[in-house]
Short mmCIF file of N, CA, C and O in Angstrom, two decimals:
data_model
loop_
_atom_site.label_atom_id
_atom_site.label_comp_id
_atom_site.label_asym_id
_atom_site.label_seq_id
_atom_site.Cartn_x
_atom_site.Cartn_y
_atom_site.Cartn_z
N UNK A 1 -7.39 -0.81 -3.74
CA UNK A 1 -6.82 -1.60 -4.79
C UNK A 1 -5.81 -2.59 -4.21
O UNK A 1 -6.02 -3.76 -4.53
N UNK A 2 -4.70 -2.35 -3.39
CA UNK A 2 -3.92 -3.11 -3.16
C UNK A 2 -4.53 -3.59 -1.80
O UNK A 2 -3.64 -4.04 -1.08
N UNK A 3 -5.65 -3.61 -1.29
CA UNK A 3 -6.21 -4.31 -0.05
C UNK A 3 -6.70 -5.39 -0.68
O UNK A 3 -6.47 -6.45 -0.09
N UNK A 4 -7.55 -5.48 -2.13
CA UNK A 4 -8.48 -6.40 -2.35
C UNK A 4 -7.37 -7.17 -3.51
O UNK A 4 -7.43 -8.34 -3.90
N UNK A 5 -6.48 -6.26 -3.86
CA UNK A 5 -5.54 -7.90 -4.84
C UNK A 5 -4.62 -8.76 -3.89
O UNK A 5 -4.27 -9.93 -4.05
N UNK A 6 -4.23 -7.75 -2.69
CA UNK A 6 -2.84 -8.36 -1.58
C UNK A 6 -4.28 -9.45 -1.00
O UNK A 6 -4.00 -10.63 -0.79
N UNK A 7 -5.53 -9.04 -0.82
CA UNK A 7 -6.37 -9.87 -0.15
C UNK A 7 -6.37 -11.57 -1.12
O UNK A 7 -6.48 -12.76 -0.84
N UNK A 8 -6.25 -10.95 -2.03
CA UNK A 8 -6.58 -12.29 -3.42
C UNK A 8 -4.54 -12.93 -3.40
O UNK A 8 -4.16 -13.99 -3.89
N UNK A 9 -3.92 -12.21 -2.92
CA UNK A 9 -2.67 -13.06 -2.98
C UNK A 9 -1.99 -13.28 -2.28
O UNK A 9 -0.86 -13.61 -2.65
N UNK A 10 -2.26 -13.23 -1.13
CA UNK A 10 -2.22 -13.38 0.12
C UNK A 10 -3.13 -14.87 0.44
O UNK A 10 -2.49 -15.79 0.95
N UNK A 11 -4.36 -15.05 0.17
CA UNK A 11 -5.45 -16.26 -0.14
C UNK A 11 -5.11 -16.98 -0.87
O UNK A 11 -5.58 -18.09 -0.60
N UNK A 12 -4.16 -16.98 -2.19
CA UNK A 12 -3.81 -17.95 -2.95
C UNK A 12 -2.41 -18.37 -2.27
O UNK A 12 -1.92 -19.48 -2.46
N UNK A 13 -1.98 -17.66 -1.68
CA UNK A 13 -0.10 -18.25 -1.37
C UNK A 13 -0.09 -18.86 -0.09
O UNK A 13 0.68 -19.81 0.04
N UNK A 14 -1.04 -18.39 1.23
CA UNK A 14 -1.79 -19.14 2.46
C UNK A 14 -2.15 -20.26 2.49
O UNK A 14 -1.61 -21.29 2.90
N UNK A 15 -3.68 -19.95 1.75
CA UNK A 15 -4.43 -21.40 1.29
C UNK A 15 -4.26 -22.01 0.11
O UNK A 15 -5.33 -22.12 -0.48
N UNK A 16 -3.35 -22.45 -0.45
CA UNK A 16 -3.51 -22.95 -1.69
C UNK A 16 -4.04 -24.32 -1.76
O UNK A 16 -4.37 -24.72 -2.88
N UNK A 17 -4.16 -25.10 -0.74
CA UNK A 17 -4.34 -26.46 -0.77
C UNK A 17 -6.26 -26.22 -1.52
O UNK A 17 -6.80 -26.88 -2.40
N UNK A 18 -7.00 -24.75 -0.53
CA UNK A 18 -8.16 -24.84 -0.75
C UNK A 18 -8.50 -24.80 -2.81
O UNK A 18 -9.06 -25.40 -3.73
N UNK A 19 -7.63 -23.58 -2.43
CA UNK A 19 -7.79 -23.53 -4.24
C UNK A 19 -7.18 -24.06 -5.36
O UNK A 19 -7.05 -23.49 -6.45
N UNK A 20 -6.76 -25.33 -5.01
CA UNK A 20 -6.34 -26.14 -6.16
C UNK A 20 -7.18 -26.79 -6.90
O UNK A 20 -6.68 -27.48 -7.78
N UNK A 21 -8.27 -26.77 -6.79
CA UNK A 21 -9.71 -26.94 -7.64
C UNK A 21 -10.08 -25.98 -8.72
O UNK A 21 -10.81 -26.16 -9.69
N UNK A 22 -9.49 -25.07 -8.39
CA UNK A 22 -10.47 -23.60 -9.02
C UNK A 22 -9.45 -23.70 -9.64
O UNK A 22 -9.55 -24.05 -10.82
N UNK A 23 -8.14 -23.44 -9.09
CA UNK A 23 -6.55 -23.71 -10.21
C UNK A 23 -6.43 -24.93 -11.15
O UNK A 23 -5.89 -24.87 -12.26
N UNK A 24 -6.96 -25.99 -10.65
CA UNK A 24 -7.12 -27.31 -11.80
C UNK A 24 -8.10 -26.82 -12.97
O UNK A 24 -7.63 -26.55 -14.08
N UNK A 25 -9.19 -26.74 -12.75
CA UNK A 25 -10.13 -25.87 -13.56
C UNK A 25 -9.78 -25.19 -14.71
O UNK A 25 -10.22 -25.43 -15.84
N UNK A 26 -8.93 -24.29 -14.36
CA UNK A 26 -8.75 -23.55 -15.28
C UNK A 26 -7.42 -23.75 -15.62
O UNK A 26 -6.75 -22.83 -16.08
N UNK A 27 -6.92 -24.99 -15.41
CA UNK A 27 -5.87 -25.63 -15.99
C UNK A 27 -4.11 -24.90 -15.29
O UNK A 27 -3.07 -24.72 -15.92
N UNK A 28 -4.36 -24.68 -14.02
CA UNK A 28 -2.80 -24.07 -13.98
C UNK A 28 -2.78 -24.21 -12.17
O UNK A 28 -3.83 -24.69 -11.74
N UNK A 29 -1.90 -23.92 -11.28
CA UNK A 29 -1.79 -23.95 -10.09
C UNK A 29 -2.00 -22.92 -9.22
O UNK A 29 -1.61 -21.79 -9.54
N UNK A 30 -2.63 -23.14 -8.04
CA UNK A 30 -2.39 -21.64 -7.26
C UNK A 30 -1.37 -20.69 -6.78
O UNK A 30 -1.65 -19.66 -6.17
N UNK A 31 0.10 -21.18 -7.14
CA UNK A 31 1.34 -20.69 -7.45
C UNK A 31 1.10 -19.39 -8.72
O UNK A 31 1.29 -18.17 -8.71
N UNK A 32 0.61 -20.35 -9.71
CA UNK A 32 0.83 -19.37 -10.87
C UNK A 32 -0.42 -18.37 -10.93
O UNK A 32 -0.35 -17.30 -11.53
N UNK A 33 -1.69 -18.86 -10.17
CA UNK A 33 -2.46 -17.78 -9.68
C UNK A 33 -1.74 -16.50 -9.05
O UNK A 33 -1.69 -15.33 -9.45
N UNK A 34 -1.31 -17.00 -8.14
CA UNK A 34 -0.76 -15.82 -7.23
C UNK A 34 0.11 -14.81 -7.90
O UNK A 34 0.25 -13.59 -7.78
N UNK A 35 0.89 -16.17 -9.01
CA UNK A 35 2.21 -14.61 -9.75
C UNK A 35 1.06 -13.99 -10.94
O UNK A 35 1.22 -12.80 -11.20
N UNK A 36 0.22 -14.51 -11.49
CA UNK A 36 -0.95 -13.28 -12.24
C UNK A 36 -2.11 -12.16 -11.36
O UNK A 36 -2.87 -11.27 -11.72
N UNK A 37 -1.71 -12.84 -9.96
CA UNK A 37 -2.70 -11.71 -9.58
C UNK A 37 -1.67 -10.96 -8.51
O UNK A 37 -1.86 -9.79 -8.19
N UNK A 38 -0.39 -11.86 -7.91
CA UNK A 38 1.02 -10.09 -8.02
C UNK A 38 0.93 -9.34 -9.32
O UNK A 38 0.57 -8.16 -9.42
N UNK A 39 1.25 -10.06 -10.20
CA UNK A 39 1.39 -8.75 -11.08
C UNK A 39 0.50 -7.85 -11.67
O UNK A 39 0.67 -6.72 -12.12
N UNK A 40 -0.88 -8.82 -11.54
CA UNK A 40 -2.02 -7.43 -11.55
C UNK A 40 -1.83 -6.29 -10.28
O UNK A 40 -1.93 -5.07 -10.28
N UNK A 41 -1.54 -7.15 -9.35
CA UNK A 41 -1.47 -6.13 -8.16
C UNK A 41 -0.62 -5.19 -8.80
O UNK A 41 -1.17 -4.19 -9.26
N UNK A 42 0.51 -5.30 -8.90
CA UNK A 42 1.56 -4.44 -9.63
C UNK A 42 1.12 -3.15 -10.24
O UNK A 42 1.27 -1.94 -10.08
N UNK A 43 0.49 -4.02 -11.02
CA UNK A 43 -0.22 -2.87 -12.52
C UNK A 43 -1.04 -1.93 -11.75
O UNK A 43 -0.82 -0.77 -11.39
N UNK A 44 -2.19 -2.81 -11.56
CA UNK A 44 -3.01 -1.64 -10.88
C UNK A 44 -2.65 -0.81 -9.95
O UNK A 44 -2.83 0.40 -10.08
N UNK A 45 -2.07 -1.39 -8.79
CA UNK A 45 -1.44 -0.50 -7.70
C UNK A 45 -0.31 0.92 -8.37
O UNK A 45 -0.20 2.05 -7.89
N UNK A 46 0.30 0.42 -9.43
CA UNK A 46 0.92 1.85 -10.01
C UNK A 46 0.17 2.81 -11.03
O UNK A 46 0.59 3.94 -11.31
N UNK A 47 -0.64 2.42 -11.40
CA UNK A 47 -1.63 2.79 -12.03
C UNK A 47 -2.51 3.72 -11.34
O UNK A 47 -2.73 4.84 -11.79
N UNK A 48 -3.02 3.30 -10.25
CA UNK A 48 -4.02 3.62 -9.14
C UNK A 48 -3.00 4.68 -8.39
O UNK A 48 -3.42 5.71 -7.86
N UNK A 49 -2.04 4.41 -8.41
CA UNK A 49 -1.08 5.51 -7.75
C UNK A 49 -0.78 6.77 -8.47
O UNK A 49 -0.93 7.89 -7.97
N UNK A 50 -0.29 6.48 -9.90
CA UNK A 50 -0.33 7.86 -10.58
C UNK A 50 -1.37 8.63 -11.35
O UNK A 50 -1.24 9.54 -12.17
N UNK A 51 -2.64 7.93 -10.78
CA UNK A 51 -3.72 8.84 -11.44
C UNK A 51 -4.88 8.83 -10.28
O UNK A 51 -6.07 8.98 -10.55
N UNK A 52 -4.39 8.65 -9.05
CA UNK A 52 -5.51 8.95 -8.12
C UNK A 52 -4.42 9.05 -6.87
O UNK A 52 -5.07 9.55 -5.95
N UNK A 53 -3.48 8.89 -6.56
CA UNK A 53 -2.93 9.09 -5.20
C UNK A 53 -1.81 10.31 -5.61
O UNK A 53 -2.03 11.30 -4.92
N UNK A 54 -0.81 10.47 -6.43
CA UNK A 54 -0.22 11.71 -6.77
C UNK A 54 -0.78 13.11 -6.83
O UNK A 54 -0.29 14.17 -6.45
N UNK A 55 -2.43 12.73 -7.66
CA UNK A 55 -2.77 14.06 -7.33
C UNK A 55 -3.35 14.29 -6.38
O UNK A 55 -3.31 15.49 -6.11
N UNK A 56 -4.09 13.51 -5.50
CA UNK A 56 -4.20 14.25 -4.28
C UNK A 56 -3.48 14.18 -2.90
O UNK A 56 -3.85 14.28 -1.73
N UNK A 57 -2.36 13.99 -3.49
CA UNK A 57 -1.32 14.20 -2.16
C UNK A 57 -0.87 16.04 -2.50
O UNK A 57 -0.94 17.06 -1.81
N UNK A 58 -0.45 15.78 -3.81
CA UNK A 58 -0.61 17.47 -4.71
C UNK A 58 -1.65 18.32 -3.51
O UNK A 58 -1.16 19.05 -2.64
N UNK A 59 -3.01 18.10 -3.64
CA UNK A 59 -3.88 19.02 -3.31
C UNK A 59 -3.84 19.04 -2.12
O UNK A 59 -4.42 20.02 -1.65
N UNK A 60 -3.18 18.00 -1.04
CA UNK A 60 -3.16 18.24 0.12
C UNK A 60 -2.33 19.75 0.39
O UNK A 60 -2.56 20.35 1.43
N UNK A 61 -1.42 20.28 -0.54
CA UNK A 61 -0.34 21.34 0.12
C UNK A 61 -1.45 22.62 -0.50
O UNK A 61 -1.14 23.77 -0.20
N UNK A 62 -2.74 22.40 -1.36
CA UNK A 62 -3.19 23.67 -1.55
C UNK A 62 -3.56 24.63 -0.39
O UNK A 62 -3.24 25.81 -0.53
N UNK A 63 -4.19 24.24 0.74
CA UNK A 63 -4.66 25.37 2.07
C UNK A 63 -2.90 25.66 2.09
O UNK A 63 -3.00 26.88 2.01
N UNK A 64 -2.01 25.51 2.12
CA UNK A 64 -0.65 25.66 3.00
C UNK A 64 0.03 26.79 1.88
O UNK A 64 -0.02 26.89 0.66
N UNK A 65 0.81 27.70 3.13
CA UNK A 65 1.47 28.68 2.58
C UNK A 65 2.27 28.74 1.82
O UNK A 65 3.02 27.90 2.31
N UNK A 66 3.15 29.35 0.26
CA UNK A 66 4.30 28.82 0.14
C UNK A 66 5.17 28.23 0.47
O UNK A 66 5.48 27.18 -0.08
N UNK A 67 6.07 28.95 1.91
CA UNK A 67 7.19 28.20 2.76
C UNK A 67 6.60 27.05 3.24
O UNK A 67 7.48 26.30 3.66
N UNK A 68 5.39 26.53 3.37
CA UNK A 68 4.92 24.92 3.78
C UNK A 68 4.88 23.99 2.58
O UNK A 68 5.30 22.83 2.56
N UNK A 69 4.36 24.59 1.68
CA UNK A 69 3.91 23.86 0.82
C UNK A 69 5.64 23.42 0.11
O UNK A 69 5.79 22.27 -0.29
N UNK A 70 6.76 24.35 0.03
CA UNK A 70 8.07 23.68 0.05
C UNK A 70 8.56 22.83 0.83
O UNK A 70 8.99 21.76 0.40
N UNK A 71 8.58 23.19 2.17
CA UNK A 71 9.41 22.21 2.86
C UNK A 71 8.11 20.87 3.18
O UNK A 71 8.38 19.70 3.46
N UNK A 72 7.04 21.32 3.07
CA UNK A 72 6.03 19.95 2.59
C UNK A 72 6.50 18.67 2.01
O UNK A 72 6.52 17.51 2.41
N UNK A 73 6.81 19.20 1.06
CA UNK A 73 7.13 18.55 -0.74
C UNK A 73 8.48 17.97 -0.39
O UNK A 73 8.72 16.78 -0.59
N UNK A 74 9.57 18.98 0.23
CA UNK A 74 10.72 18.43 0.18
C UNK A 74 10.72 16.86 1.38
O UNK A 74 11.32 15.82 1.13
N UNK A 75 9.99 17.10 2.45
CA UNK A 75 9.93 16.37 3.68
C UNK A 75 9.38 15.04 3.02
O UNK A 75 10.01 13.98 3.10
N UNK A 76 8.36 15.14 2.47
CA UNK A 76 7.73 14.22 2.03
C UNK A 76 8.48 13.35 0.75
O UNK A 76 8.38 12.12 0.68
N UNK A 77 9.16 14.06 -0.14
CA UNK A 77 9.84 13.57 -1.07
C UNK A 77 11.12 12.64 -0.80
O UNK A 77 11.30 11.50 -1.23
N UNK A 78 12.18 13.64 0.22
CA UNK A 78 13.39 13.30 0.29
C UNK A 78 13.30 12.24 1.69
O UNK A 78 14.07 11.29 1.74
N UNK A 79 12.35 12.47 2.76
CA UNK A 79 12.65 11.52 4.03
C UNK A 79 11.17 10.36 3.76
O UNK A 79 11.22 9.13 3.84
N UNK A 80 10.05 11.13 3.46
CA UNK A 80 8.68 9.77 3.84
C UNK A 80 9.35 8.52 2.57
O UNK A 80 9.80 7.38 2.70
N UNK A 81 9.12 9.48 1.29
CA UNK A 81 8.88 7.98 0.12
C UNK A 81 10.18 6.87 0.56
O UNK A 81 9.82 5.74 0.90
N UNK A 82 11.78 7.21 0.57
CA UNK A 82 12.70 6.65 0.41
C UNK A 82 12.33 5.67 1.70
O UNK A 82 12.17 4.47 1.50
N UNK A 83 12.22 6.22 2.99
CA UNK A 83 12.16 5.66 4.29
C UNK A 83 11.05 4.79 4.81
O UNK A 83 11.10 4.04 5.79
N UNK A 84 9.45 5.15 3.50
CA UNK A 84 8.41 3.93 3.34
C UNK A 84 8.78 2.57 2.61
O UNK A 84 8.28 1.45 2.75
N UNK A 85 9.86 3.04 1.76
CA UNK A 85 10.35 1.91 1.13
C UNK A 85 11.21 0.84 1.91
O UNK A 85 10.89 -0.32 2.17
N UNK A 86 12.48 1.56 2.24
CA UNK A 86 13.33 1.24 2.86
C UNK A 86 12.69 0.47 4.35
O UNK A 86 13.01 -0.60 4.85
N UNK A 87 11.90 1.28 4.70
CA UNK A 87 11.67 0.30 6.10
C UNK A 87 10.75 -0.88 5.76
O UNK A 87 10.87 -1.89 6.45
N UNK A 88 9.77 -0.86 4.68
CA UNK A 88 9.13 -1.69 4.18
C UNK A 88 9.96 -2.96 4.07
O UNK A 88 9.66 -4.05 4.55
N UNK A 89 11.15 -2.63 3.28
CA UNK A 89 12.29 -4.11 2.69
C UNK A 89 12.97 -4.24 4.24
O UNK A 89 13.50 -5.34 4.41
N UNK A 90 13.03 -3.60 5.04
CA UNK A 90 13.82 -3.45 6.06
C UNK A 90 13.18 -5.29 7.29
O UNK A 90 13.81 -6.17 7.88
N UNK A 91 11.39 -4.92 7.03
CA UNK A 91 10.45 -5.60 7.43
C UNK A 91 10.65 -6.85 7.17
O UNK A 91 11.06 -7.73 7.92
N UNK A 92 10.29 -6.92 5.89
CA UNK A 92 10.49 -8.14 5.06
C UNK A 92 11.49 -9.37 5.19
O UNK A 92 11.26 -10.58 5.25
N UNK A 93 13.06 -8.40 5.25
CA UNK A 93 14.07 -8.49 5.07
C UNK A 93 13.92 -9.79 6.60
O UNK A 93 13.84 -11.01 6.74
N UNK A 94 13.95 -8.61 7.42
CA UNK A 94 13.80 -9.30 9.07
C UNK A 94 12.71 -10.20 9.06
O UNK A 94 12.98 -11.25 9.65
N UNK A 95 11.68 -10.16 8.64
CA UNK A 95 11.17 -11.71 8.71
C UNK A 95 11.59 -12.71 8.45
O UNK A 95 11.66 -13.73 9.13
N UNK A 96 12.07 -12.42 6.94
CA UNK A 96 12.96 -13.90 6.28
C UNK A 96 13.98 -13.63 7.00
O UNK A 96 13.81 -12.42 6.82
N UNK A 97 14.54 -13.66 7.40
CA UNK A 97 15.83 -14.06 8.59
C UNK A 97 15.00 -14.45 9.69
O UNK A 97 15.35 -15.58 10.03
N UNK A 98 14.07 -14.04 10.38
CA UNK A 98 13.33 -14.81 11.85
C UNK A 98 13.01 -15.96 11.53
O UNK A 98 13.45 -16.99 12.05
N UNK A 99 12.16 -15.89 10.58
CA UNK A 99 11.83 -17.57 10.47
C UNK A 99 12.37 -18.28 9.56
O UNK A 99 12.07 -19.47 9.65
N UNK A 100 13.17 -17.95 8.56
CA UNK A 100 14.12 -18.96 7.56
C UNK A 100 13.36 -19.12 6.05
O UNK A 100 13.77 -19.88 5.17
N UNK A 101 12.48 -18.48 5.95
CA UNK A 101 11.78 -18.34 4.38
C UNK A 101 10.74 -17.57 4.24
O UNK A 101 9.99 -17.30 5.18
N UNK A 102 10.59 -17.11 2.93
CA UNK A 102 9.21 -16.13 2.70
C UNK A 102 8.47 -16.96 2.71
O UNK A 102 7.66 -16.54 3.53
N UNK A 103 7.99 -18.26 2.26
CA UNK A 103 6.77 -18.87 2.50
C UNK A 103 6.85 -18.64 3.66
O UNK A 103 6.88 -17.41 3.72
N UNK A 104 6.92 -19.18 4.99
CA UNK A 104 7.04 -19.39 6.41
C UNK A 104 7.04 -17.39 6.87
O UNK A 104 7.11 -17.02 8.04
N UNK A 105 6.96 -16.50 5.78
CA UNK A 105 6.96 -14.97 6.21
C UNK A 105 5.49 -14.75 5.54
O UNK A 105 4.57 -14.01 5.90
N UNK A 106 5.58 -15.56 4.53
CA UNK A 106 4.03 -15.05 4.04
C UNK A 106 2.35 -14.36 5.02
O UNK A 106 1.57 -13.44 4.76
N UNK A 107 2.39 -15.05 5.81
CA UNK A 107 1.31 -14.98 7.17
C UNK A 107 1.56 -13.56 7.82
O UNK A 107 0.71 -12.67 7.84
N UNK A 108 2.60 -13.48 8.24
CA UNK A 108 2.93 -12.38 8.75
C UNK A 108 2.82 -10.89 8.09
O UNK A 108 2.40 -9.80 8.46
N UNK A 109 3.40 -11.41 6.94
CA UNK A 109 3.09 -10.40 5.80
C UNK A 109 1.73 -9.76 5.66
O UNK A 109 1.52 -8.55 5.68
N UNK A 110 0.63 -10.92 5.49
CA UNK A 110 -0.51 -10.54 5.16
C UNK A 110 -0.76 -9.79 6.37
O UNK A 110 -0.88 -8.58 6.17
N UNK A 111 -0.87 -10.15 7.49
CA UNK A 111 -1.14 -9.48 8.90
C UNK A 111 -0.45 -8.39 8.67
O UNK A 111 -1.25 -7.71 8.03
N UNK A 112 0.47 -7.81 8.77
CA UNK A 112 1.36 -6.42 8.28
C UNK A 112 0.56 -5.97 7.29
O UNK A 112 0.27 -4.79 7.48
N UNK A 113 0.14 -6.38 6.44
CA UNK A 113 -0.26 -5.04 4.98
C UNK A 113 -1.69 -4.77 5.93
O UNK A 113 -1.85 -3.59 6.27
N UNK A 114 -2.79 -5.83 6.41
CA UNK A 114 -3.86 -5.29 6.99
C UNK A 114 -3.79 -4.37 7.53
O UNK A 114 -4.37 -3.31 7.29
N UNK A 115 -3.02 -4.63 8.38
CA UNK A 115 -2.16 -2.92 9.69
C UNK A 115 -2.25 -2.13 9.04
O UNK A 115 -3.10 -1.23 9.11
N UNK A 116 -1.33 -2.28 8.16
CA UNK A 116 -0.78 -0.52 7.10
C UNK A 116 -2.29 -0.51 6.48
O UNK A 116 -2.98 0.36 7.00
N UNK A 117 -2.88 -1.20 5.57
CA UNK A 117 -4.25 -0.47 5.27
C UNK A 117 -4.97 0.22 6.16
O UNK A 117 -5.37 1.33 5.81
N UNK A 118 -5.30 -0.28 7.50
CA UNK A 118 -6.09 -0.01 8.34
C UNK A 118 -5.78 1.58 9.08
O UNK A 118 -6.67 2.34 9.46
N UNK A 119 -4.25 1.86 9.17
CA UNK A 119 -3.85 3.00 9.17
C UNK A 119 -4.06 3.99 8.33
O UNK A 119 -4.53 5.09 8.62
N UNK A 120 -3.54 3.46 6.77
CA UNK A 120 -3.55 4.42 5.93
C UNK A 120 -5.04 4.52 5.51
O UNK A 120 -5.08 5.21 4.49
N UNK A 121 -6.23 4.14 5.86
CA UNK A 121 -7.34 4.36 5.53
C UNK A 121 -7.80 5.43 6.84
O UNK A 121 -8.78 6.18 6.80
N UNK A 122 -7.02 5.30 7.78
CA UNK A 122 -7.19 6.08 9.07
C UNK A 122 -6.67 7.69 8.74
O UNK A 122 -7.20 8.77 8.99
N UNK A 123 -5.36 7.32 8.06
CA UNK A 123 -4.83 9.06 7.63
C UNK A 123 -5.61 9.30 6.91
O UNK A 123 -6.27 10.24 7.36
N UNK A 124 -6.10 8.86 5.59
CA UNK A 124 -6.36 9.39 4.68
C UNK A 124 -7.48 10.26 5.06
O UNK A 124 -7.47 11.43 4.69
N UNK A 125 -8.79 9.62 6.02
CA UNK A 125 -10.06 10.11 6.69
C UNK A 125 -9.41 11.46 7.26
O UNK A 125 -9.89 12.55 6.94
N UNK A 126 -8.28 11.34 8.14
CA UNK A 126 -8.01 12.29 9.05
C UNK A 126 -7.44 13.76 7.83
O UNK A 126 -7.64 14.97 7.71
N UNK A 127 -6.99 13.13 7.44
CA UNK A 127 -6.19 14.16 6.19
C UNK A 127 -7.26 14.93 5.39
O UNK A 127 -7.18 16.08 4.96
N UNK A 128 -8.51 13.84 5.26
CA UNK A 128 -9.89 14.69 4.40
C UNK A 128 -10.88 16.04 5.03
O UNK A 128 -11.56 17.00 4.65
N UNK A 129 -10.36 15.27 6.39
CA UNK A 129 -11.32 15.95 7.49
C UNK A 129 -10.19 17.57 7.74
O UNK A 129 -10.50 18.75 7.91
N UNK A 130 -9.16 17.03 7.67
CA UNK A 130 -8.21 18.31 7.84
C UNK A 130 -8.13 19.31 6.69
O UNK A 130 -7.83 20.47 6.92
N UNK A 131 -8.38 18.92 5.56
CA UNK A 131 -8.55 19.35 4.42
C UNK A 131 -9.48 20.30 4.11
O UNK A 131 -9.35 21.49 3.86
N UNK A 132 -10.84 19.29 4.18
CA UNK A 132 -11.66 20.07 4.70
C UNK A 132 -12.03 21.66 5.20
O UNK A 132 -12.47 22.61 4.55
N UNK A 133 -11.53 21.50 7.10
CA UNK A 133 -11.45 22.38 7.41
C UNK A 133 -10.37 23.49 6.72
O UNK A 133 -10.90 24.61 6.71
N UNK A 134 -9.30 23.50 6.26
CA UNK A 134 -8.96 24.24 5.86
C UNK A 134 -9.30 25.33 4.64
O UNK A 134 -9.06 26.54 4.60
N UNK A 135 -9.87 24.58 3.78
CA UNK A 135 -10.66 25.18 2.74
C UNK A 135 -12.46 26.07 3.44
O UNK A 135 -13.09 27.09 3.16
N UNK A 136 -12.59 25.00 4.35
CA UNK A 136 -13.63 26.54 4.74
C UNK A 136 -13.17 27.46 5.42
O UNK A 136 -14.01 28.33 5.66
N UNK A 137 -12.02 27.66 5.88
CA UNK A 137 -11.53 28.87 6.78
C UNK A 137 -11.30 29.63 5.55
O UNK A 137 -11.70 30.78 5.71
N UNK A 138 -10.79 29.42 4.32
CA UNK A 138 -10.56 30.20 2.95
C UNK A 138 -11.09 31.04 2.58
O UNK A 138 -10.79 31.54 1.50
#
């Protein structure tokens, strides 16, 4: 979800010169493209998060023992979410200071989220496969 809308707004805020045709068209700019398809990103991406990524981060702690499946939950709660965020703005933050504007960070950006997809499509495999095995040892 957020590969194929960041892909669509990422393409409108890059190239906009290409799509000012398709934006004339339908009567508005590839500016205001981009802020209707951020904020679809928005929607869907939280959407897509609390009804398909919450619960199976949930089912990841089912193979794991009580005492894991706590300090699991706590590890993941109190140090990953705050510190995915935080280093995320941390990123950002330091671009627009390297080069002097988010347009002029935009590029970089897009190159960064590819990364993180390309990873997190890497855990997620590794996490299924681990999963997996654990439930047939059961």
């Amino acid at each position: 979800m957020i590969g194929v809308t960041g892909l669509a707004f990422f393409g409108l805020t890059i190239f906009a010169p290409f799509f000012e045709p398709v934006a004339a068209a339908v009567g508005t700019s590839p500016l205001m493209l981009a802020v209707l398809v951020g904020a679809a990103q928005n929607i869907l991406s939280k959407s897509s998060k609390y009804s398909l990524f919450d619960p199976c981060k949930e089912m990841a702690y089912i193979p794991l023992d009580q005492e894991s499946k706590t300090k699991g939950k706590a590890a993941v709660d109190v140090i990953g979410n705050p510190l995915g965020k935080s280093g995320g703005s941390l990123i950002q933050q330091a671009l627009i200071f390297a080069v002097g504007s988010l347009a002029v960070a935009t590029p970089y950006l897009a190159g960064i989220l590819g990364v993180l997809i390309y990873f997190w499509f890497k855990a997620a495999n590794s996490l299924g496969d681990q999963f997996e095995e654990a439930m047939e040892m059961e």
